[in-house]
CSV table of N, CA, C and O in Angstrom, one decimal:
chain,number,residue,atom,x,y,z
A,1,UNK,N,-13.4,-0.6,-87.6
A,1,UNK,CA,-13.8,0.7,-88.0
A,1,UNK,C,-13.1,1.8,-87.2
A,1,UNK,O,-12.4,2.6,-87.8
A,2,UNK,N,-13.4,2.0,-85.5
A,2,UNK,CA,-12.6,3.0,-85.1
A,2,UNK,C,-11.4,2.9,-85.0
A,2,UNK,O,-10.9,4.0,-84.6
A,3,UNK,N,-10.2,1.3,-85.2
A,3,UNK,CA,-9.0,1.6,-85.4
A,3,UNK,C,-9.0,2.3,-86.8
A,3,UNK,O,-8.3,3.3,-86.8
A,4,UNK,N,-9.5,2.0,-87.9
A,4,UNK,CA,-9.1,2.1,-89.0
A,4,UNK,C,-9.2,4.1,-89.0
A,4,UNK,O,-8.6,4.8,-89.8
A,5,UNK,N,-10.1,4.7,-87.7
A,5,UNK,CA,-9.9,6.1,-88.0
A,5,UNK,C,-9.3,6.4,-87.2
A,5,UNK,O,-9.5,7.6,-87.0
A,6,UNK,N,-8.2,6.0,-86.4
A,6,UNK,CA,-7.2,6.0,-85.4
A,6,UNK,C,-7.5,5.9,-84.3
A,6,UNK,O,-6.5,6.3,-83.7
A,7,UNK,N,-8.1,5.8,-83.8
A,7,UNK,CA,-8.7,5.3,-82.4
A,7,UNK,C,-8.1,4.0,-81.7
A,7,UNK,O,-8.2,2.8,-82.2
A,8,UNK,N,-7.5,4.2,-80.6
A,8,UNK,CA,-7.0,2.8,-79.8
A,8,UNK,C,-8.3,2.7,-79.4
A,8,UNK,O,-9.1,3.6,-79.2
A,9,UNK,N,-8.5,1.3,-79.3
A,9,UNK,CA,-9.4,0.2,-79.0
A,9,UNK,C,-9.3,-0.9,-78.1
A,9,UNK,O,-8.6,-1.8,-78.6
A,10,UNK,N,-9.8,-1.2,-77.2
A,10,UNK,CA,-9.5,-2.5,-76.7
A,10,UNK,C,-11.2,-3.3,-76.1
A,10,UNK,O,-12.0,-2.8,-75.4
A,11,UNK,N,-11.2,-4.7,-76.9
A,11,UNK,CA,-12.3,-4.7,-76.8
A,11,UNK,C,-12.4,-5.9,-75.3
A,11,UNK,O,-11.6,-6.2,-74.4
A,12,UNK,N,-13.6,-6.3,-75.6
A,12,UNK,CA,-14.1,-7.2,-74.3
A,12,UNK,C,-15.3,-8.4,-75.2
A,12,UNK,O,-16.3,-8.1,-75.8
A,13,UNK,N,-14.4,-9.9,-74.9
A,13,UNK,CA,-15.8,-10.5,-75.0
A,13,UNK,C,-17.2,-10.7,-75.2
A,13,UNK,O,-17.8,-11.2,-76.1
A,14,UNK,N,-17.4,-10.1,-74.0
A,14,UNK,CA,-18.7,-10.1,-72.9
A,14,UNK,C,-18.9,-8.9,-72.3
A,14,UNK,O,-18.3,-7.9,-72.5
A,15,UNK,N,-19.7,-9.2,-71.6
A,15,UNK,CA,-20.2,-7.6,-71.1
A,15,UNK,C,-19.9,-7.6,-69.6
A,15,UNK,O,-19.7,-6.6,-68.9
A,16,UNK,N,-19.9,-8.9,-69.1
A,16,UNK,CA,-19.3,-9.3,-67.6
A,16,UNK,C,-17.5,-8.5,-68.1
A,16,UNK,O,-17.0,-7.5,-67.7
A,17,UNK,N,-16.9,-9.4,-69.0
A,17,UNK,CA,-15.3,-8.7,-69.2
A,17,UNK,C,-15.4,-7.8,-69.5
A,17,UNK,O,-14.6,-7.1,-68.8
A,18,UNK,N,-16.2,-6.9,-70.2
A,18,UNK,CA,-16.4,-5.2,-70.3
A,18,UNK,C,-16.3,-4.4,-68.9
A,18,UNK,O,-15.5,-3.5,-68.5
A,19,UNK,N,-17.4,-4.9,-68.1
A,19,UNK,CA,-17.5,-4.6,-67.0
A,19,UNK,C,-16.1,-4.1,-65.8
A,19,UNK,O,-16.0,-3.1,-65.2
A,20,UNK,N,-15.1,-5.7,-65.7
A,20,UNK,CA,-14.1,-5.8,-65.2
A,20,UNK,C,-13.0,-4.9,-65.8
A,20,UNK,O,-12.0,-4.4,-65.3
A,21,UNK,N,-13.4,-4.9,-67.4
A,21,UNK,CA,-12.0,-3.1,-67.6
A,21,UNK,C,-12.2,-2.2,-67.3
A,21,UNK,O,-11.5,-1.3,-67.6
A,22,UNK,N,-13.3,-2.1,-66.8
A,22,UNK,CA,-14.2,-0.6,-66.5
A,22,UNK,C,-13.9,-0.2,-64.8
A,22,UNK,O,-14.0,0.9,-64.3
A,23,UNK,N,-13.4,-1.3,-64.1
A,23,UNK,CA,-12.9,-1.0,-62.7
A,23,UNK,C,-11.3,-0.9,-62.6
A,23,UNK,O,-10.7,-0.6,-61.6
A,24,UNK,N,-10.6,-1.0,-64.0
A,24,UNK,CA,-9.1,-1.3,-63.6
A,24,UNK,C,-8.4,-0.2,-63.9
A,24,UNK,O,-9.0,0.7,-64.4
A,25,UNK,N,-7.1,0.0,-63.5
A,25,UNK,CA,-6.5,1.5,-63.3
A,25,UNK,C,-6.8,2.1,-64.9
A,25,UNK,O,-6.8,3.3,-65.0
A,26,UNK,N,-7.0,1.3,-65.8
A,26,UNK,CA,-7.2,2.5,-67.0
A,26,UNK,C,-8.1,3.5,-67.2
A,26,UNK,O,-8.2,3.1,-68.4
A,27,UNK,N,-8.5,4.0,-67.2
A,27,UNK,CA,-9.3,5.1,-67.9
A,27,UNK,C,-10.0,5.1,-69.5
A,27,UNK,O,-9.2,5.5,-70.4
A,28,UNK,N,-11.1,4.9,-70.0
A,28,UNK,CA,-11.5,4.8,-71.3
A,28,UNK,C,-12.5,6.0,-71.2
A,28,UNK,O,-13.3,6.0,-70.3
A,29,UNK,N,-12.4,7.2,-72.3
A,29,UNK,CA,-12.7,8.3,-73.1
A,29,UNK,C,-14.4,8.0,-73.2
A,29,UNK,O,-15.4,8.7,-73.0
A,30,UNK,N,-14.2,6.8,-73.7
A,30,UNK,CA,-15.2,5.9,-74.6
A,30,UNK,C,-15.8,5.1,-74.8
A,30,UNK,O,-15.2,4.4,-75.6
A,31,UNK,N,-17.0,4.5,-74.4
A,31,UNK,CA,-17.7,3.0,-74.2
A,31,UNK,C,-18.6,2.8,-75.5
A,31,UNK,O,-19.8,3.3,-75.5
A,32,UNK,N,-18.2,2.3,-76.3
A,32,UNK,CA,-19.3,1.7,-77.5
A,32,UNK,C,-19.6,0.5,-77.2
A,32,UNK,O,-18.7,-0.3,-77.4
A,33,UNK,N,-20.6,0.1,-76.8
A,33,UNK,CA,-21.2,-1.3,-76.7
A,33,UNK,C,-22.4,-1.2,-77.8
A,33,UNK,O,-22.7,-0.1,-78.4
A,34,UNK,N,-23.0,-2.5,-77.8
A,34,UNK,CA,-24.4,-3.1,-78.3
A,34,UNK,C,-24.9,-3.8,-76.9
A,34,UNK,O,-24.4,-4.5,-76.1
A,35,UNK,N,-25.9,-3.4,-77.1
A,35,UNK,CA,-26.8,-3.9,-76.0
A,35,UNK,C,-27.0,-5.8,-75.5
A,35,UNK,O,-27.0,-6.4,-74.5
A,36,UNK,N,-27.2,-6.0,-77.3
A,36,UNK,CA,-27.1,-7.9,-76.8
A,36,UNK,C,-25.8,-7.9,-76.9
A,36,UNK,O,-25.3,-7.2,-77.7
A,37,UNK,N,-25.0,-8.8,-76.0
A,37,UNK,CA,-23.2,-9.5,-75.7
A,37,UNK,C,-23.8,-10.6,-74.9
A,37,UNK,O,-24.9,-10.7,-74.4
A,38,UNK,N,-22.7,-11.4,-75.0
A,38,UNK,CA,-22.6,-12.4,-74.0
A,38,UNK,C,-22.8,-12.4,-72.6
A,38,UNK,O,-23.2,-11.3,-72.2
A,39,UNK,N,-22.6,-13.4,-71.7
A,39,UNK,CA,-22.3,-13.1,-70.2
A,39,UNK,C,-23.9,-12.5,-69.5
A,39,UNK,O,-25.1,-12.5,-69.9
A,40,UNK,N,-23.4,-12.1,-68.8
A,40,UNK,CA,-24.8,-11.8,-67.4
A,40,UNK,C,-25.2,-10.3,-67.6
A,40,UNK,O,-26.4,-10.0,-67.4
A,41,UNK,N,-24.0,-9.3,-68.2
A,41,UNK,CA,-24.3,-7.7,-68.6
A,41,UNK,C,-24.7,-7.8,-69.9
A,41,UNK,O,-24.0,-8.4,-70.8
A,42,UNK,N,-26.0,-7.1,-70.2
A,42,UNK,CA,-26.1,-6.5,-71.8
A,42,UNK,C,-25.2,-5.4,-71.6
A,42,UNK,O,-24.5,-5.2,-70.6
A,43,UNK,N,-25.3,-4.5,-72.7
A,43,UNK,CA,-24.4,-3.5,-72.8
A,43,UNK,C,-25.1,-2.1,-72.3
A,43,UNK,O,-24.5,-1.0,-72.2
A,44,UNK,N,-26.5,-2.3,-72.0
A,44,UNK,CA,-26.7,-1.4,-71.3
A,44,UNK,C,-26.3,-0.7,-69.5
A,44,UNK,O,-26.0,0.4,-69.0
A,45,UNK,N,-26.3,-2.2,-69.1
A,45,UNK,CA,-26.0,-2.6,-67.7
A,45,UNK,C,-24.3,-2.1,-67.8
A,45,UNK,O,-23.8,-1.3,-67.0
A,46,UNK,N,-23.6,-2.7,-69.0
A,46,UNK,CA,-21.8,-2.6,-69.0
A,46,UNK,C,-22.0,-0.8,-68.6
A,46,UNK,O,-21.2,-0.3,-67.9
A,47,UNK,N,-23.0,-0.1,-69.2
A,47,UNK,CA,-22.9,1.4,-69.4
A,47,UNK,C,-23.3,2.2,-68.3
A,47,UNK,O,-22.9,3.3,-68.0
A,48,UNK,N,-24.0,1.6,-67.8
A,48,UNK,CA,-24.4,1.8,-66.5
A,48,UNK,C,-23.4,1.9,-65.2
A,48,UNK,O,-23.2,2.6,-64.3
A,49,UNK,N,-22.8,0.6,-65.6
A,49,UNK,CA,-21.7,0.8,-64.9
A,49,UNK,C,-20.0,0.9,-65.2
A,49,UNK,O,-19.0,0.5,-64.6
A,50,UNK,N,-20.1,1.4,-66.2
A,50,UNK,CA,-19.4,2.9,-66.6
A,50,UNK,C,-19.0,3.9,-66.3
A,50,UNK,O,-17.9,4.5,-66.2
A,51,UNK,N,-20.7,4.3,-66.3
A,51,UNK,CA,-20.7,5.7,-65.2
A,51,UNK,C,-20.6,5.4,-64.3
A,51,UNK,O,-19.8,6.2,-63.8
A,52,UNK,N,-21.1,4.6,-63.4
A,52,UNK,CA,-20.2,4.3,-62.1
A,52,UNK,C,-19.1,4.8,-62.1
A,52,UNK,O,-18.5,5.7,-61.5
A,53,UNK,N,-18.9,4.3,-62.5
A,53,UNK,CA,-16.7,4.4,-62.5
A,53,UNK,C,-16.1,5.6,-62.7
A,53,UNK,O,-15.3,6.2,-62.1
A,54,UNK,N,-16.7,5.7,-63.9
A,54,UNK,CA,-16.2,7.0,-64.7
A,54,UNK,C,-17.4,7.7,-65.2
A,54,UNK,O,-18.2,7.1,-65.9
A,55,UNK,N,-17.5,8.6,-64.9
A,55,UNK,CA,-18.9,9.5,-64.8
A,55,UNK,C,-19.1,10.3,-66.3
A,55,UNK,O,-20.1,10.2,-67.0
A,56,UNK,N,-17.5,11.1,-66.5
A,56,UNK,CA,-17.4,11.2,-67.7
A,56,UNK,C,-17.5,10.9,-69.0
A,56,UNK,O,-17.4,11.6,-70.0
A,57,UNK,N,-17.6,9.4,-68.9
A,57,UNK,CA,-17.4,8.3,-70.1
A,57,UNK,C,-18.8,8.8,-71.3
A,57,UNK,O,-20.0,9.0,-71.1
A,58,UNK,N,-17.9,8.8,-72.4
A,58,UNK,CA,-19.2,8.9,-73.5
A,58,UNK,C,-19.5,7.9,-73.9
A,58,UNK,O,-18.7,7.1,-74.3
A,59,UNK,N,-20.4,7.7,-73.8
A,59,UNK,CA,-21.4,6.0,-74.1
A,59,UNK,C,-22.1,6.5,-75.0
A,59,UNK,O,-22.8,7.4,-75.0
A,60,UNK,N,-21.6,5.5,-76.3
A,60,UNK,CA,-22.4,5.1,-77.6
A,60,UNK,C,-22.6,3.7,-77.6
A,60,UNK,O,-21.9,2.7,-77.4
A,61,UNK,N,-24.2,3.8,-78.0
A,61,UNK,CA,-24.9,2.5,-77.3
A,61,UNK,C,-25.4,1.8,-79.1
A,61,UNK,O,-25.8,2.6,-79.9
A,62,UNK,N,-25.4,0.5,-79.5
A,62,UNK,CA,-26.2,0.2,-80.5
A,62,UNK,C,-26.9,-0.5,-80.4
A,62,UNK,O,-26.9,-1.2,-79.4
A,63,UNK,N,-28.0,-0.9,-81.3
A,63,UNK,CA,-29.1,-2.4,-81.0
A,63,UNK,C,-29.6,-2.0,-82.3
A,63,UNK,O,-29.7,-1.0,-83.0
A,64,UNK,N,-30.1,-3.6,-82.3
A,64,UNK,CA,-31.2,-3.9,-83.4
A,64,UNK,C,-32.6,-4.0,-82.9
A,64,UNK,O,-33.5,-4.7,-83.4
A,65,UNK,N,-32.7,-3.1,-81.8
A,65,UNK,CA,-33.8,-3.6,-81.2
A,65,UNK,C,-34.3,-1.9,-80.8
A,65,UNK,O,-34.6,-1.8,-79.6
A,66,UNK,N,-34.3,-1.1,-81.4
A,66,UNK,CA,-34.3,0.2,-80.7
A,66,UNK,C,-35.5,0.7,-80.2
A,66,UNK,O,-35.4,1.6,-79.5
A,67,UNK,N,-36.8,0.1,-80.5
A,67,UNK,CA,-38.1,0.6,-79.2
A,67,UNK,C,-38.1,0.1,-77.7
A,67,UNK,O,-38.7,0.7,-76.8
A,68,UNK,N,-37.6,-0.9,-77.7
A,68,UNK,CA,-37.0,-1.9,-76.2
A,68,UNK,C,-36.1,-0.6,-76.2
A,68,UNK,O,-37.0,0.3,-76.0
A,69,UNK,N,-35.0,0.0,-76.3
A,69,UNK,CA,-33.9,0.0,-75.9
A,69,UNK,C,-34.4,1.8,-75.9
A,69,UNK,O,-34.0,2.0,-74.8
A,70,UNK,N,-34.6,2.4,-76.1
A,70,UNK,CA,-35.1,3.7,-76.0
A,70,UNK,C,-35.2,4.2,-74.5
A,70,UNK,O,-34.4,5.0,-73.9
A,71,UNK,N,-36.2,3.6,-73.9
A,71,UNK,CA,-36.8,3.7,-72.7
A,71,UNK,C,-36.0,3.7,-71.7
A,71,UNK,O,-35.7,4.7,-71.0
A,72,UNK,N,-35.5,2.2,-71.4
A,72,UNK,CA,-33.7,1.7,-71.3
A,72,UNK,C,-32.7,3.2,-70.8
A,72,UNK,O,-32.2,3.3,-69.7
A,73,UNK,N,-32.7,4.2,-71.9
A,73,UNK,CA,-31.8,5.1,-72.1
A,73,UNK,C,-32.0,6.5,-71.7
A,73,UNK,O,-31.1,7.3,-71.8
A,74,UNK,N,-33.5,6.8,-71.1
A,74,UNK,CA,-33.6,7.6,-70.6
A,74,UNK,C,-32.9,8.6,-69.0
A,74,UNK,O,-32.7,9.7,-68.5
A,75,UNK,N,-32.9,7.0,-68.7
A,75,UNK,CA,-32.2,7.8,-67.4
A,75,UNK,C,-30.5,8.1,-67.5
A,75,UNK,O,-29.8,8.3,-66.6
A,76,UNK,N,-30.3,8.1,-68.8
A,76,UNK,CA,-28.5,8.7,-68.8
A,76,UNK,C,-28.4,9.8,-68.4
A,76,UNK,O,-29.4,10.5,-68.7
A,77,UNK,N,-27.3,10.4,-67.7
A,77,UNK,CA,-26.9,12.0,-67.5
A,77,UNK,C,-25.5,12.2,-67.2
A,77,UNK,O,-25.1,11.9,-66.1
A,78,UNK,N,-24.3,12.8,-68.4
A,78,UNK,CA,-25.4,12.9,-69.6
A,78,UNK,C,-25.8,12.2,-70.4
A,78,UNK,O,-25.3,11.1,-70.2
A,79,UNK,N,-26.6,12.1,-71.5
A,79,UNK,CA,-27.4,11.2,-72.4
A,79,UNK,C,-26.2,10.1,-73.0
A,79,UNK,O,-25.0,10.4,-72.9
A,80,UNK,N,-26.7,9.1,-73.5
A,80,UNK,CA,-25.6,8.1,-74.0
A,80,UNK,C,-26.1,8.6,-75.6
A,80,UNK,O,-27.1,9.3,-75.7
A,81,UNK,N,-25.5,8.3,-76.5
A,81,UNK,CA,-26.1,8.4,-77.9
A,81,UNK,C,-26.6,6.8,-78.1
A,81,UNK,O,-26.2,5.8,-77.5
A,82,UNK,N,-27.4,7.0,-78.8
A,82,UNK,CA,-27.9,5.9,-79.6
A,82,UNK,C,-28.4,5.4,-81.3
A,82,UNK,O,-29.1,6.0,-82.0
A,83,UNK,N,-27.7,4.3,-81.4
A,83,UNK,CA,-28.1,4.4,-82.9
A,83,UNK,C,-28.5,3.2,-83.6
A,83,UNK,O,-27.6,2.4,-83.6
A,84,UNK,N,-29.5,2.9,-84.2
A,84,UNK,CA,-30.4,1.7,-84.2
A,84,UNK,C,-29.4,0.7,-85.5
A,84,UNK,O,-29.0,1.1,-86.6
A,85,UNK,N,-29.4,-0.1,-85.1
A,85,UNK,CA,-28.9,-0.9,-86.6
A,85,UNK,C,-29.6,-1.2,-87.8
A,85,UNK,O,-30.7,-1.6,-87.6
A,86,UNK,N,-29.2,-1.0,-89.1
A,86,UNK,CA,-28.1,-0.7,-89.3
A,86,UNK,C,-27.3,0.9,-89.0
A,86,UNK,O,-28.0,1.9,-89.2
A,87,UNK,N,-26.3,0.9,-88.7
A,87,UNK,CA,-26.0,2.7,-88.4
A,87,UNK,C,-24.8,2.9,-89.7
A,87,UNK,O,-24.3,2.0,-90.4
A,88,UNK,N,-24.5,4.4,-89.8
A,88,UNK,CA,-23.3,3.9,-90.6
A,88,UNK,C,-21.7,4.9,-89.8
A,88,UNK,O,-21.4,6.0,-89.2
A,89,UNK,N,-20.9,3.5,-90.3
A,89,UNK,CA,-19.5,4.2,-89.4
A,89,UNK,C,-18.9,5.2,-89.5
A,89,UNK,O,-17.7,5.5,-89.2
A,90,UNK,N,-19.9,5.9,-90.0
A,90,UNK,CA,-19.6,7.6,-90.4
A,90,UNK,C,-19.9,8.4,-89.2
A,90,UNK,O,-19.1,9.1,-88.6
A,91,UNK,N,-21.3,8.3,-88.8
A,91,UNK,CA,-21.7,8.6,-88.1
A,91,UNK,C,-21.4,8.4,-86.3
A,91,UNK,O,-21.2,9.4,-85.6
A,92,UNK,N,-21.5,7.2,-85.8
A,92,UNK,CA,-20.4,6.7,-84.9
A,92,UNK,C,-19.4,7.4,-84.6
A,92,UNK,O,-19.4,7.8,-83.5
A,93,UNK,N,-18.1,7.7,-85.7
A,93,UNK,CA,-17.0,8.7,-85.7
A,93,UNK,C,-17.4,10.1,-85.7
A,93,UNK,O,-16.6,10.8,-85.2
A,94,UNK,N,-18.2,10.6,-86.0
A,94,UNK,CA,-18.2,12.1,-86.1
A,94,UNK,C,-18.9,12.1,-84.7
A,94,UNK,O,-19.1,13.3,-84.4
A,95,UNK,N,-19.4,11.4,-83.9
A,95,UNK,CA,-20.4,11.6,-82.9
A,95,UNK,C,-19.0,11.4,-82.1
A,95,UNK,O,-18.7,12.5,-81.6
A,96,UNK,N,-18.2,10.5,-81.9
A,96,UNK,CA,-17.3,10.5,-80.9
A,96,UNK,C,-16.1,11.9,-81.2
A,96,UNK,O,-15.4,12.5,-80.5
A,97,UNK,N,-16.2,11.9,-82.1
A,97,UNK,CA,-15.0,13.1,-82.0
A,97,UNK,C,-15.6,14.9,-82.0
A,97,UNK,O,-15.0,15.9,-81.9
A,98,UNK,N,-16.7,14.6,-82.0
A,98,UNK,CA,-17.7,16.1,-81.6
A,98,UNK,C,-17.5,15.8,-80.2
A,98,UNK,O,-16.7,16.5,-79.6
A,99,UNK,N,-18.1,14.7,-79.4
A,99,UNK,CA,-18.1,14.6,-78.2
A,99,UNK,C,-17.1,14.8,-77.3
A,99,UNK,O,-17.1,15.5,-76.3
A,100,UNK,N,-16.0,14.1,-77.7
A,100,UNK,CA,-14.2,14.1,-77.0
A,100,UNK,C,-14.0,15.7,-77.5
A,100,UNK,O,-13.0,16.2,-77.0
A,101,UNK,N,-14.5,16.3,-78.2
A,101,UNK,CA,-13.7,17.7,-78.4
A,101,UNK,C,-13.7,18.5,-77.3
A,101,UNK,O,-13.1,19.6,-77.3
């Protein structure tokens, strides 16, 4: 979906391999995870330490599980967006390109 709106993309497995691109010389704009992934990080934890890294990073966060995951998301600053599944990839895109503006 965000290549198809031109967006480079590079994904991760797991949330442990999310984690490990999140320390390497590149720089990402953009963290969309889902909260359940593989590995030892949900994607909350991968976001968390994100901002570690990159402070700036816009974190869009998803789940199918959104009253668990609310609470979770309070301590972002600034806020991560969130959007409960199902979401639609409309939305997703216009929240990342308001936000990158």
């Amino acid at each position: 979906m965000l290549r198809d709106e031109g967006f480079d993309v590079e994904e991760a497995s797991s949330g442990d391999a999310a984690a490990l691109r999140l320390v390497g010389p590149e720089f990402f704009d953009v963290l969309f995870t889902d909260v359940q992934m593989p590995g030892q990080m949900d994607g909350i934890h991968v976001a968390l330490h994100a901002r570690t890294h990159h402070p700036p990073i816009i974190l869009i966060i998803v789940s199918g599980f959104a009253p668990q995951v609310q609470d979770r998301l309070k301590g972002f600053d600034p806020a991560a967006m969130f959007f409960a599944k199902p979401y639609r990839s409309r939305d997703i895109v216009s929240s990342i390109r308001r936000l990158a503006a």
